[in-house]
Amino acid sequence: MSEFTKTKQQQKILQKLKLYTGILFAVLACIILLSTPKAIPQQPVVLNMLITAPDAQPWKQGIIKDFEAKNPGIRINLVEGPNSTNLLEDLYTSAFILGDSPYDLVNMDVIWTSKFAAAGWLLDLSDRLTKEELAAFSPKDVEAGRYEGKLYRIPVRSDVGVLYYREDLLKGAGFQAPETFADLLKISKSLKEQGKVNWGYIWQGRQYEGLAAMFVEVLQGFGGFWVKPDTLEVGLDKPETLKAIAFLKDTIQEGISPPGVTTYIEEDTRRIFQSGQTAFLRSWPYVWPLANAEDSPLKGKIAIIPMVATPGNSGGACLGGWGLGIAKSSKHPQEAWKAIQFFTNEEVQRQFILKAGFVPSRRSLFTDSQIVSKYPHYPQLLKIANQAVLRPPIAQYAQASDILQRYLSAALTNRMTPESAMQAAANETKLLLNNSKSRSVLSVSAGPQRG
Ligand code: GLC
C-alpha cells in the first residue's frame, strides 16, 4: 500500500470515528436530558413586585429573606421604582394597560384601590380573611382596600402625616411646641433670627401626590375641606382654602421656607431637616428612625406633634399607607396569597415596624412592648393616627388629585392668583364628579365578607 492510500484510509477511519463519537455524544445528551428532570431542582416561582426605592430597604433587610427561607419554592423579585407615589402608580398603570402585567403582587398606596379595582386589574380577596382577622387591622386601612364592597388590598403598613420639630432648639429658646399656624411662624422666625437654623419650616410643595397629602392637613387646620365624600360637595373655592394657601405662600415670602420648597418631595425635605438646617418638618413617620440613626446629627433631638391648626380647629393628619393586592393577570395567585399572608401576619409586621419605624396597620402593635421600647413616640403616633383625615375616598380620586395638584402648584408658584386657581380647580372637580357620577367608596363598603 502506498503511503498516499494509507493516509486516505486513515482519514476515512478518522472521519467515521468522529461521526460515531458525535452520535454517541448526542445520544448520551438525550438520555441525560430525558432522565434528569427529577434531579434538576424545580425552578422557583418568582413573584414580581414594584416598590418605591426608599420603601424597598426595610423589605430587603428582613422580611423577604425570612419569607424565602420558609418558602424555598418562591422568590420575591423587588423591582425598585421611583421615589414618588405618582410615578409608581403610572408604572403599574401602564403595565396593566399593556395587558400581561409583569407584576404579581401589587403594592398599593392607600388611594389607588378604587382606580385599580374599577379597571379590573385586581383579584377579589373578599373571602380570604374572616371578619375577626380583618378586625385586627385599623378600620380606615381596611376600608381603603375596598371597592364596591369587595376587598382588594390587605394593609401592610399605615402612614400618617406628622409635624416634626427640633425639641432641643425649642427648649433651648424657651418655646413650647406650637399649637397654631401663628405659633409655627413665630417660633420659626425667632430661631432663624437667632441663627439656630437656616429655615423654619419645610414641607412637600412639588406638583405630585405628596402636595395633596400635605395640603389636606393645612386645609383641615383652617376648617376647610376638599371634597365631602358623602355629598360630593367641593370646598376648594371656599375662603378656608384660600387661607390655607395664604399660609403656605407666607412661609415662602417670609423666608421661613426656602423658595425651592415648591419643588420638594419627601426625601428632599428629609435631607434638609436631617442635616439640621430647619426647625420644623411636615412628613411621615419613616423619617424618625433615619433622623435618629447613629450617624444622624439629629439623634435624640426631635419630637412629633399633630399638624398645627387655627384656634378652634383640630390639626389634620393625612392618612397614608400601603397594602398588597394580587394582579388579576398573575400566573401565581396562590403563591402571591401565601406571600401576603406572611407579610401581614403579626410577628412579621412587628419585625417590619421595628426595622422601618412605619405606622403599624395592626392596632395591637402601637402599644407592643418591644416596639414601644424602641420607639417611645408610638403612643403619641397612635393619637395622631386616630385623628387621621382621608383624602376623599371617591372612585375618581386620581383625577381629582391631579386637578388639585395642578392648580395648587400654579398658585404656590405665582403662575395664577390663589382665587382664580381655586375657582378653576373647584369648577373642574365639580365637572368631574358630576360627569362620572362618582360614588363614595365608603358609602358602599359594607360588602360580603367571610366569617
Ligand atoms: C406616603 C404615604 C402615601 C402618600 C405618599 C405621598 O408614601 O404613605 O399614602 O400618597 O406618601 O407622597
Tab-separated table of C-alpha atoms and ligand atoms in Angstrom:
chain	number	residue	atom	x	y	z
A	1	MET	CA	0.000	0.000	0.000
A	2	SER	CA	1.359	3.373	-0.957
A	3	GLU	CA	1.848	5.983	1.688
A	4	PHE	CA	-0.799	8.066	-0.082
A	5	THR	CA	-3.604	5.347	0.075
A	6	LYS	CA	-2.660	4.632	3.669
A	7	THR	CA	-3.280	8.235	4.722
A	8	LYS	CA	-6.536	8.330	2.772
A	9	GLN	CA	-7.775	5.193	4.551
A	10	GLN	CA	-6.674	6.615	7.896
A	11	GLN	CA	-8.549	9.813	7.140
A	12	LYS	CA	-11.756	7.860	6.362
A	13	ILE	CA	-11.461	5.888	9.604
A	14	LEU	CA	-10.891	9.121	11.482
A	15	GLN	CA	-13.983	10.697	9.918
A	16	LYS	CA	-16.109	7.673	10.802
A	17	LEU	CA	-14.751	7.743	14.304
A	18	LYS	CA	-15.666	11.421	14.623
A	19	LEU	CA	-19.169	10.673	13.315
A	20	TYR	CA	-19.713	7.784	15.755
A	21	THR	CA	-18.415	9.804	18.684
A	22	GLY	CA	-20.695	12.674	17.646
A	23	ILE	CA	-23.710	10.342	17.528
A	24	LEU	CA	-22.707	8.779	20.833
A	25	PHE	CA	-22.490	12.190	22.495
A	26	ALA	CA	-25.829	13.234	21.035
A	27	VAL	CA	-27.489	10.022	22.287
A	28	LEU	CA	-25.871	10.439	25.694
A	29	ALA	CA	-27.031	14.067	25.885
A	30	CYS	CA	-30.596	12.972	25.032
A	31	ILE	CA	-30.502	10.268	27.682
A	32	ILE	CA	-29.226	12.749	30.274
A	33	LEU	CA	-31.825	15.315	29.316
A	34	LEU	CA	-34.663	12.797	29.408
A	35	SER	CA	-33.626	11.185	32.624
A	36	THR	CA	-32.698	14.194	34.772
A	37	PRO	CA	-35.830	16.308	35.362
A	38	LYS	CA	-36.136	14.743	38.784
A	39	ALA	CA	-32.515	15.510	39.540
A	40	ILE	CA	-32.584	19.223	38.498
A	41	PRO	CA	-34.177	21.258	41.273
A	42	GLN	CA	-37.521	22.825	40.272
A	43	GLN	CA	-37.255	26.460	39.210
A	44	PRO	CA	-38.743	28.603	41.986
A	45	VAL	CA	-41.865	30.634	41.260
A	46	VAL	CA	-40.864	34.308	41.052
A	47	LEU	CA	-43.302	36.901	42.345
A	48	ASN	CA	-42.599	40.366	40.966
A	49	MET	CA	-43.453	43.459	42.927
A	50	LEU	CA	-42.775	47.130	42.173
A	51	ILE	CA	-41.994	49.397	45.127
A	52	THR	CA	-40.624	52.912	45.734
A	53	ALA	CA	-36.876	52.897	46.306
A	54	PRO	CA	-36.897	54.173	49.937
A	55	ASP	CA	-39.544	51.601	50.879
A	56	ALA	CA	-37.510	48.768	49.356
A	57	GLN	CA	-34.823	48.878	52.067
A	58	PRO	CA	-36.817	47.543	55.035
A	59	TRP	CA	-38.366	44.872	52.783
A	60	LYS	CA	-34.963	43.722	51.606
A	61	GLN	CA	-33.351	43.863	55.031
A	62	GLY	CA	-35.506	41.201	56.592
A	63	ILE	CA	-38.969	40.079	55.729
A	64	ILE	CA	-38.274	38.972	52.167
A	65	LYS	CA	-35.337	36.840	53.275
A	66	ASP	CA	-37.466	35.291	56.043
A	67	PHE	CA	-40.270	34.532	53.605
A	68	GLU	CA	-37.939	32.936	51.085
A	69	ALA	CA	-36.263	30.849	53.769
A	70	LYS	CA	-39.646	29.475	54.831
A	71	ASN	CA	-40.855	29.063	51.229
A	72	PRO	CA	-37.944	27.723	49.201
A	73	GLY	CA	-40.145	27.326	46.115
A	74	ILE	CA	-40.983	31.036	45.949
A	75	ARG	CA	-38.746	34.021	45.235
A	76	ILE	CA	-39.766	37.661	45.585
A	77	ASN	CA	-38.306	39.948	42.957
A	78	LEU	CA	-38.473	43.519	44.245
A	79	VAL	CA	-38.366	45.999	41.415
A	80	GLU	CA	-37.253	49.347	42.832
A	81	GLY	CA	-39.242	52.144	41.265
A	82	PRO	CA	-39.101	55.929	41.532
A	83	ASN	CA	-39.497	57.683	44.898
A	84	SER	CA	-42.757	59.406	44.107
A	85	THR	CA	-46.026	57.547	44.556
A	86	ASN	CA	-47.468	59.052	41.322
A	87	LEU	CA	-44.637	57.760	39.185
A	88	LEU	CA	-45.019	54.336	40.758
A	89	GLU	CA	-48.741	54.393	40.057
A	90	ASP	CA	-48.046	55.361	36.438
A	91	LEU	CA	-45.684	52.412	36.049
A	92	TYR	CA	-48.237	49.949	37.449
A	93	THR	CA	-50.969	51.523	35.329
A	94	SER	CA	-49.069	51.326	32.068
A	95	ALA	CA	-48.075	47.731	32.804
A	96	PHE	CA	-51.724	46.801	33.409
A	97	ILE	CA	-52.948	48.693	30.338
A	98	LEU	CA	-50.438	46.882	28.152
A	99	GLY	CA	-52.035	43.588	29.154
A	100	ASP	CA	-49.889	40.855	30.643
A	101	SER	CA	-48.550	42.775	33.603
A	102	PRO	CA	-45.146	41.591	34.833
A	103	TYR	CA	-46.252	42.204	38.437
A	104	ASP	CA	-47.866	39.558	40.629
A	105	LEU	CA	-48.050	41.422	43.916
A	106	VAL	CA	-49.414	44.949	43.675
A	107	ASN	CA	-48.011	47.227	46.350
A	108	MET	CA	-50.711	49.883	46.560
A	109	ASP	CA	-50.878	53.327	48.091
A	110	VAL	CA	-53.969	53.887	50.219
A	111	ILE	CA	-55.532	55.993	47.437
A	112	TRP	CA	-55.193	53.595	44.499
A	113	THR	CA	-57.578	50.743	45.284
A	114	SER	CA	-60.719	52.142	43.708
A	115	LYS	CA	-58.989	53.017	40.439
A	116	PHE	CA	-57.178	49.676	40.103
A	117	ALA	CA	-60.211	47.643	41.185
A	118	ALA	CA	-62.625	49.559	38.939
A	119	ALA	CA	-60.321	48.884	35.991
A	120	GLY	CA	-60.478	45.141	36.759
A	121	TRP	CA	-56.746	44.758	37.385
A	122	LEU	CA	-57.003	43.160	40.842
A	123	LEU	CA	-58.164	39.826	42.238
A	124	ASP	CA	-61.072	39.989	44.662
A	125	LEU	CA	-59.713	38.972	48.075
A	126	SER	CA	-63.002	39.356	49.981
A	127	ASP	CA	-63.308	35.716	51.013
A	128	ARG	CA	-59.669	35.260	52.066
A	129	LEU	CA	-59.876	36.712	55.586
A	130	THR	CA	-62.540	36.346	58.232
A	131	LYS	CA	-64.184	39.354	59.864
A	132	GLU	CA	-62.187	38.598	63.019
A	133	GLU	CA	-58.917	38.502	61.111
A	134	LEU	CA	-59.683	41.831	59.472
A	135	ALA	CA	-60.721	43.369	62.781
A	136	ALA	CA	-57.077	43.273	63.936
A	137	PHE	CA	-56.229	45.973	61.361
A	138	SER	CA	-57.065	49.684	61.615
A	139	PRO	CA	-60.578	50.084	60.170
A	140	LYS	CA	-59.567	53.027	57.944
A	141	ASP	CA	-56.735	50.987	56.423
A	142	VAL	CA	-59.149	48.133	55.689
A	143	GLU	CA	-61.741	50.497	54.201
A	144	ALA	CA	-59.094	51.887	51.899
A	145	GLY	CA	-58.736	48.394	50.444
A	146	ARG	CA	-62.392	48.051	49.452
A	147	TYR	CA	-64.146	48.953	46.258
A	148	GLU	CA	-67.887	48.474	45.800
A	149	GLY	CA	-67.992	46.315	48.887
A	150	LYS	CA	-65.233	43.940	47.834
A	151	LEU	CA	-61.779	43.729	49.361
A	152	TYR	CA	-58.797	44.074	47.020
A	153	ARG	CA	-55.947	45.205	49.247
A	154	ILE	CA	-54.664	43.920	52.600
A	155	PRO	CA	-52.924	46.608	54.696
A	156	VAL	CA	-49.213	46.090	55.216
A	157	ARG	CA	-48.454	49.351	56.923
A	158	SER	CA	-50.291	52.522	57.651
A	159	ASP	CA	-48.996	56.058	57.437
A	160	VAL	CA	-49.972	59.372	58.898
A	161	GLY	CA	-48.675	62.905	58.368
A	162	VAL	CA	-46.909	64.389	61.396
A	163	LEU	CA	-45.115	67.586	62.303
A	164	TYR	CA	-41.510	67.022	63.400
A	165	TYR	CA	-39.752	69.636	65.449
A	166	ARG	CA	-36.341	70.214	66.983
A	167	GLU	CA	-37.107	69.652	70.633
A	168	ASP	CA	-33.575	70.694	71.621
A	169	LEU	CA	-33.789	74.060	69.851
A	170	LEU	CA	-37.305	74.870	71.026
A	171	LYS	CA	-36.486	74.012	74.642
A	172	GLY	CA	-33.212	75.913	74.438
A	173	ALA	CA	-35.039	79.028	73.270
A	174	GLY	CA	-37.820	78.647	75.845
A	175	PHE	CA	-40.580	77.701	73.414
A	176	GLN	CA	-43.386	75.163	73.902
A	177	ALA	CA	-44.315	73.006	70.918
A	178	PRO	CA	-46.528	75.077	68.574
A	179	GLU	CA	-50.297	74.609	68.514
A	180	THR	CA	-51.321	77.122	65.866
A	181	PHE	CA	-50.070	78.223	62.473
A	182	ALA	CA	-49.174	81.561	64.069
A	183	ASP	CA	-47.023	79.771	66.706
A	184	LEU	CA	-45.263	77.821	63.973
A	185	LEU	CA	-44.397	81.009	62.075
A	186	LYS	CA	-43.348	82.879	65.225
A	187	ILE	CA	-41.013	80.153	66.515
A	188	SER	CA	-39.574	79.604	63.050
A	189	LYS	CA	-38.779	83.289	62.635
A	190	SER	CA	-37.205	83.569	66.054
A	191	LEU	CA	-34.958	80.501	65.632
A	192	LYS	CA	-33.927	81.743	62.220
A	193	GLU	CA	-33.122	85.208	63.534
A	194	GLN	CA	-31.058	83.674	66.343
A	195	GLY	CA	-29.077	81.849	63.668
A	196	LYS	CA	-30.026	78.422	65.019
A	197	VAL	CA	-31.389	77.250	61.664
A	198	ASN	CA	-31.330	78.385	58.033
A	199	TRP	CA	-35.046	77.782	57.612
A	200	GLY	CA	-38.029	77.428	59.907
A	201	TYR	CA	-40.461	75.030	58.314
A	202	ILE	CA	-40.228	72.673	55.387
A	203	TRP	CA	-42.968	70.832	53.500
A	204	GLN	CA	-43.618	68.937	50.257
A	205	GLY	CA	-44.502	71.503	47.580
A	206	ARG	CA	-43.842	69.783	44.269
A	207	GLN	CA	-46.763	69.153	41.921
A	208	TYR	CA	-47.392	65.495	42.869
A	209	GLU	CA	-49.479	63.404	45.241
A	210	GLY	CA	-47.454	64.448	48.283
A	211	LEU	CA	-48.636	68.033	47.719
A	212	ALA	CA	-52.267	66.932	48.030
A	213	ALA	CA	-51.460	64.888	51.161
A	214	MET	CA	-49.698	67.839	52.792
A	215	PHE	CA	-52.445	70.256	51.751
A	216	VAL	CA	-55.372	68.316	53.270
A	217	GLU	CA	-53.683	68.756	56.644
A	218	VAL	CA	-53.310	72.529	56.363
A	219	LEU	CA	-56.808	72.750	54.917
A	220	GLN	CA	-58.271	70.841	57.852
A	221	GLY	CA	-56.379	73.096	60.250
A	222	PHE	CA	-58.157	76.102	58.734
A	223	GLY	CA	-61.518	74.321	58.968
A	224	GLY	CA	-61.777	73.743	55.220
A	225	PHE	CA	-62.377	70.634	53.098
A	226	TRP	CA	-61.590	69.311	49.623
A	227	VAL	CA	-64.486	67.007	48.673
A	228	LYS	CA	-67.074	65.719	51.144
A	229	PRO	CA	-67.323	62.003	50.313
A	230	ASP	CA	-70.995	61.610	51.265
A	231	THR	CA	-72.434	64.630	49.416
A	232	LEU	CA	-69.590	65.203	46.914
A	233	GLU	CA	-69.659	68.891	47.834
A	234	VAL	CA	-66.446	70.620	46.695
A	235	GLY	CA	-64.747	73.039	49.097
A	236	LEU	CA	-61.838	74.299	47.016
A	237	ASP	CA	-63.310	77.732	46.291
A	238	LYS	CA	-64.224	78.415	49.936
A	239	PRO	CA	-62.439	81.114	51.982
A	240	GLU	CA	-60.796	78.476	54.228
A	241	THR	CA	-58.966	77.040	51.218
A	242	LEU	CA	-57.625	80.468	50.328
A	243	LYS	CA	-56.454	80.974	53.918
A	244	ALA	CA	-54.614	77.640	53.788
A	245	ILE	CA	-52.873	78.678	50.568
A	246	ALA	CA	-52.046	82.093	52.022
A	247	PHE	CA	-50.320	80.387	54.972
A	248	LEU	CA	-48.146	78.258	52.675
A	249	LYS	CA	-47.281	81.248	50.498
A	250	ASP	CA	-46.401	83.278	53.607
A	251	THR	CA	-43.881	80.648	54.668
A	252	ILE	CA	-42.013	81.256	51.407
A	253	GLN	CA	-42.455	85.030	51.307
A	254	GLU	CA	-41.239	85.444	54.875
A	255	GLY	CA	-38.184	83.282	54.275
A	256	ILE	CA	-39.413	80.602	56.697
A	257	SER	CA	-39.435	78.005	53.933
A	258	PRO	CA	-36.821	78.008	51.165
A	259	PRO	CA	-38.057	79.125	47.723
A	260	GLY	CA	-37.195	75.645	46.410
A	261	VAL	CA	-39.844	74.108	48.691
A	262	THR	CA	-42.275	74.117	45.737
A	263	THR	CA	-40.070	71.509	44.057
A	264	TYR	CA	-39.504	69.190	47.012
A	265	ILE	CA	-40.809	65.668	47.639
A	266	GLU	CA	-40.439	63.760	50.907
A	267	GLU	CA	-36.816	62.756	50.551
A	268	ASP	CA	-35.667	66.300	49.661
A	269	THR	CA	-37.325	67.644	52.777
A	270	ARG	CA	-35.969	64.866	54.997
A	271	ARG	CA	-32.393	65.504	53.883
A	272	ILE	CA	-32.638	69.227	54.671
A	273	PHE	CA	-34.250	68.571	58.066
A	274	GLN	CA	-31.823	65.780	58.939
A	275	SER	CA	-28.831	67.966	58.132
A	276	GLY	CA	-30.012	70.313	60.882
A	277	GLN	CA	-30.977	73.214	58.633
A	278	THR	CA	-34.588	73.615	59.681
A	279	ALA	CA	-36.670	73.645	62.872
A	280	PHE	CA	-39.892	72.002	61.607
A	281	LEU	CA	-40.724	69.390	59.015
A	282	ARG	CA	-44.061	68.035	57.843
A	283	SER	CA	-43.571	64.410	56.804
A	284	TRP	CA	-44.371	60.744	57.511
A	285	PRO	CA	-43.099	58.533	60.354
A	286	TYR	CA	-40.452	56.842	58.170
A	287	VAL	CA	-38.266	59.879	58.911
A	288	TRP	CA	-37.970	59.044	62.621
A	289	PRO	CA	-35.536	56.089	62.509
A	290	LEU	CA	-33.435	57.788	59.830
A	291	ALA	CA	-33.192	61.079	61.722
A	292	ASN	CA	-32.374	59.147	64.906
A	293	ALA	CA	-29.764	56.865	63.320
A	294	GLU	CA	-26.302	56.662	64.935
A	295	ASP	CA	-24.735	58.866	62.278
A	296	SER	CA	-27.546	61.446	62.206
A	297	PRO	CA	-26.811	64.894	63.681
A	298	LEU	CA	-30.410	64.932	64.935
A	299	LYS	CA	-30.183	61.757	67.015
A	300	GLY	CA	-32.246	62.268	70.182
A	301	LYS	CA	-33.149	65.861	69.278
A	302	ILE	CA	-36.555	65.594	67.642
A	303	ALA	CA	-40.179	65.104	68.657
A	304	ILE	CA	-43.517	64.820	66.832
A	305	ILE	CA	-46.865	66.533	67.233
A	306	PRO	CA	-50.012	66.617	65.126
A	307	MET	CA	-50.124	69.315	62.464
A	308	VAL	CA	-51.000	72.705	63.945
A	309	ALA	CA	-54.369	74.400	63.393
A	310	THR	CA	-56.123	77.732	63.830
A	311	PRO	CA	-57.683	78.160	67.300
A	312	GLY	CA	-60.917	76.181	67.461
A	313	ASN	CA	-59.943	73.737	64.728
A	314	SER	CA	-58.111	70.439	65.164
A	315	GLY	CA	-54.917	69.720	63.277
A	316	GLY	CA	-55.232	67.387	60.336
A	317	ALA	CA	-53.111	64.310	59.865
A	318	CYS	CA	-53.362	62.810	56.408
A	319	LEU	CA	-53.934	59.065	56.317
A	320	GLY	CA	-51.425	57.362	54.053
A	321	GLY	CA	-50.261	53.805	53.861
A	322	TRP	CA	-49.506	50.812	51.704
A	323	GLY	CA	-51.073	47.421	51.205
A	324	LEU	CA	-50.847	44.393	48.950
A	325	GLY	CA	-53.170	43.131	46.250
A	326	ILE	CA	-52.789	40.442	43.607
A	327	ALA	CA	-52.731	41.272	39.895
A	328	LYS	CA	-55.542	39.523	38.040
A	329	SER	CA	-53.063	38.645	35.316
A	330	SER	CA	-50.663	36.932	37.736
A	331	LYS	CA	-49.869	33.329	36.869
A	332	HIS	CA	-49.110	32.615	40.513
A	333	PRO	CA	-52.091	33.843	42.557
A	334	GLN	CA	-51.717	31.080	45.156
A	335	GLU	CA	-48.098	31.856	45.846
A	336	ALA	CA	-48.930	35.578	45.879
A	337	TRP	CA	-51.586	34.986	48.542
A	338	LYS	CA	-49.098	32.949	50.570
A	339	ALA	CA	-46.743	35.934	50.471
A	340	ILE	CA	-49.494	38.373	51.525
A	341	GLN	CA	-50.452	36.126	54.441
A	342	PHE	CA	-46.839	36.019	55.538
A	343	PHE	CA	-46.149	39.755	55.203
A	344	THR	CA	-49.295	40.719	57.085
A	345	ASN	CA	-49.008	38.297	59.984
A	346	GLU	CA	-48.414	39.799	63.404
A	347	GLU	CA	-44.836	38.679	64.019
A	348	VAL	CA	-43.617	39.696	60.575
A	349	GLN	CA	-45.321	43.062	60.926
A	350	ARG	CA	-43.636	43.533	64.295
A	351	GLN	CA	-40.204	42.926	62.746
A	352	PHE	CA	-41.054	45.160	59.789
A	353	ILE	CA	-42.175	48.026	62.023
A	354	LEU	CA	-39.136	47.617	64.304
A	355	LYS	CA	-36.828	47.941	61.296
A	356	ALA	CA	-38.556	50.742	59.434
A	357	GLY	CA	-40.425	52.739	62.082
A	358	PHE	CA	-43.535	52.643	59.902
A	359	VAL	CA	-47.029	53.172	61.281
A	360	PRO	CA	-48.497	49.745	62.086
A	361	SER	CA	-51.680	48.587	60.390
A	362	ARG	CA	-52.292	46.126	63.192
A	363	ARG	CA	-53.681	48.112	66.116
A	364	SER	CA	-52.012	45.955	68.792
A	365	LEU	CA	-48.543	46.923	67.580
A	366	PHE	CA	-48.910	50.573	68.592
A	367	THR	CA	-48.645	49.501	72.220
A	368	ASP	CA	-46.470	46.416	71.735
A	369	SER	CA	-43.753	46.416	74.414
A	370	GLN	CA	-40.898	45.602	72.014
A	371	ILE	CA	-41.963	48.338	69.635
A	372	VAL	CA	-42.577	50.966	72.308
A	373	SER	CA	-39.202	50.303	73.919
A	374	LYS	CA	-37.504	51.045	70.582
A	375	TYR	CA	-39.904	53.808	69.533
A	376	PRO	CA	-41.237	55.606	72.617
A	377	HIS	CA	-43.184	58.009	70.377
A	378	TYR	CA	-45.653	55.305	69.236
A	379	PRO	CA	-48.381	56.033	71.788
A	380	GLN	CA	-48.229	59.662	70.532
A	381	LEU	CA	-48.355	58.353	66.969
A	382	LEU	CA	-51.494	56.361	67.781
A	383	LYS	CA	-53.207	59.547	68.967
A	384	ILE	CA	-52.274	61.252	65.706
A	385	ALA	CA	-53.360	58.209	63.654
A	386	ASN	CA	-56.750	58.233	65.377
A	387	GLN	CA	-57.240	61.787	64.138
A	388	ALA	CA	-56.229	60.958	60.574
A	389	VAL	CA	-58.162	62.515	57.710
A	390	LEU	CA	-58.683	60.659	54.475
A	391	ARG	CA	-58.047	62.114	51.108
A	392	PRO	CA	-61.534	61.919	49.531
A	393	PRO	CA	-62.378	58.192	49.176
A	394	ILE	CA	-64.032	58.590	45.784
A	395	ALA	CA	-63.572	56.417	42.711
A	396	GLN	CA	-62.288	59.389	40.674
A	397	TYR	CA	-59.650	60.242	43.267
A	398	ALA	CA	-56.727	60.099	40.818
A	399	GLN	CA	-58.279	62.765	38.562
A	400	ALA	CA	-59.474	64.900	41.497
A	401	SER	CA	-55.985	64.863	42.966
A	402	ASP	CA	-54.450	65.740	39.625
A	403	ILE	CA	-56.720	68.793	39.362
A	404	LEU	CA	-55.802	69.967	42.872
A	405	GLN	CA	-52.093	69.375	42.321
A	406	ARG	CA	-52.052	71.390	39.078
A	407	TYR	CA	-53.926	74.432	40.368
A	408	LEU	CA	-52.401	74.450	43.831
A	409	SER	CA	-48.943	74.332	42.338
A	410	ALA	CA	-49.868	77.198	39.970
A	411	ALA	CA	-50.994	79.266	42.979
A	412	LEU	CA	-47.921	78.479	45.084
A	413	THR	CA	-45.507	79.318	42.304
A	414	ASN	CA	-47.317	82.580	41.416
A	415	ARG	CA	-48.431	81.390	37.994
A	416	MET	CA	-52.070	82.091	38.959
A	417	THR	CA	-53.681	84.013	41.777
A	418	PRO	CA	-54.950	81.682	44.520
A	419	GLU	CA	-58.519	82.911	43.845
A	420	SER	CA	-58.546	82.140	40.134
A	421	ALA	CA	-56.596	78.892	40.601
A	422	MET	CA	-59.018	77.568	43.212
A	423	GLN	CA	-62.077	78.735	41.263
A	424	ALA	CA	-60.827	76.752	38.265
A	425	ALA	CA	-59.910	73.757	40.442
A	426	ALA	CA	-63.363	73.762	42.045
A	427	ASN	CA	-65.122	74.005	38.668
A	428	GLU	CA	-63.096	71.177	37.143
A	429	THR	CA	-63.623	68.990	40.190
A	430	LYS	CA	-67.399	69.591	40.144
A	431	LEU	CA	-67.495	68.734	36.456
A	432	LEU	CA	-65.514	65.565	37.079
A	433	LEU	CA	-67.773	64.434	39.905
A	434	ASN	CA	-70.993	65.228	38.020
A	435	ASN	CA	-69.849	63.586	34.824
A	436	SER	CA	-68.547	60.446	36.371
A	437	LYS	CA	-71.423	60.124	38.870
A	438	SER	CA	-68.661	59.264	41.274
A	439	ARG	CA	-69.732	57.390	44.341
A	440	SER	CA	-68.171	57.294	47.734
A	441	VAL	CA	-66.203	54.140	48.274
A	442	LEU	CA	-67.021	54.387	51.967
A	443	SER	CA	-70.769	54.537	51.452
A	444	VAL	CA	-70.801	51.250	49.537
A	445	SER	CA	-68.195	49.490	51.563
A	446	ALA	CA	-70.255	47.105	53.686
A	447	GLY	CA	-69.877	44.237	51.273
A	448	PRO	CA	-69.809	40.478	51.606
A	449	GLN	CA	-67.172	39.013	53.874
A	450	ARG	CA	-66.495	35.532	55.081
A	451	GLY	CA	-66.921	34.619	58.708
B	1	GLC	C1	-46.567	58.314	51.615
B	1	GLC	C2	-47.945	57.840	52.013
B	1	GLC	C3	-48.842	57.756	50.813
B	1	GLC	C4	-48.866	59.098	50.112
B	1	GLC	C5	-47.469	59.500	49.706
B	1	GLC	C6	-47.461	60.894	49.104
B	1	GLC	O1	-45.926	57.319	50.898
B	1	GLC	O2	-47.894	56.590	52.643
B	1	GLC	O3	-50.152	57.391	51.201
B	1	GLC	O4	-49.720	59.077	48.993
B	1	GLC	O5	-46.613	59.489	50.820
B	1	GLC	O6	-46.215	61.245	48.670
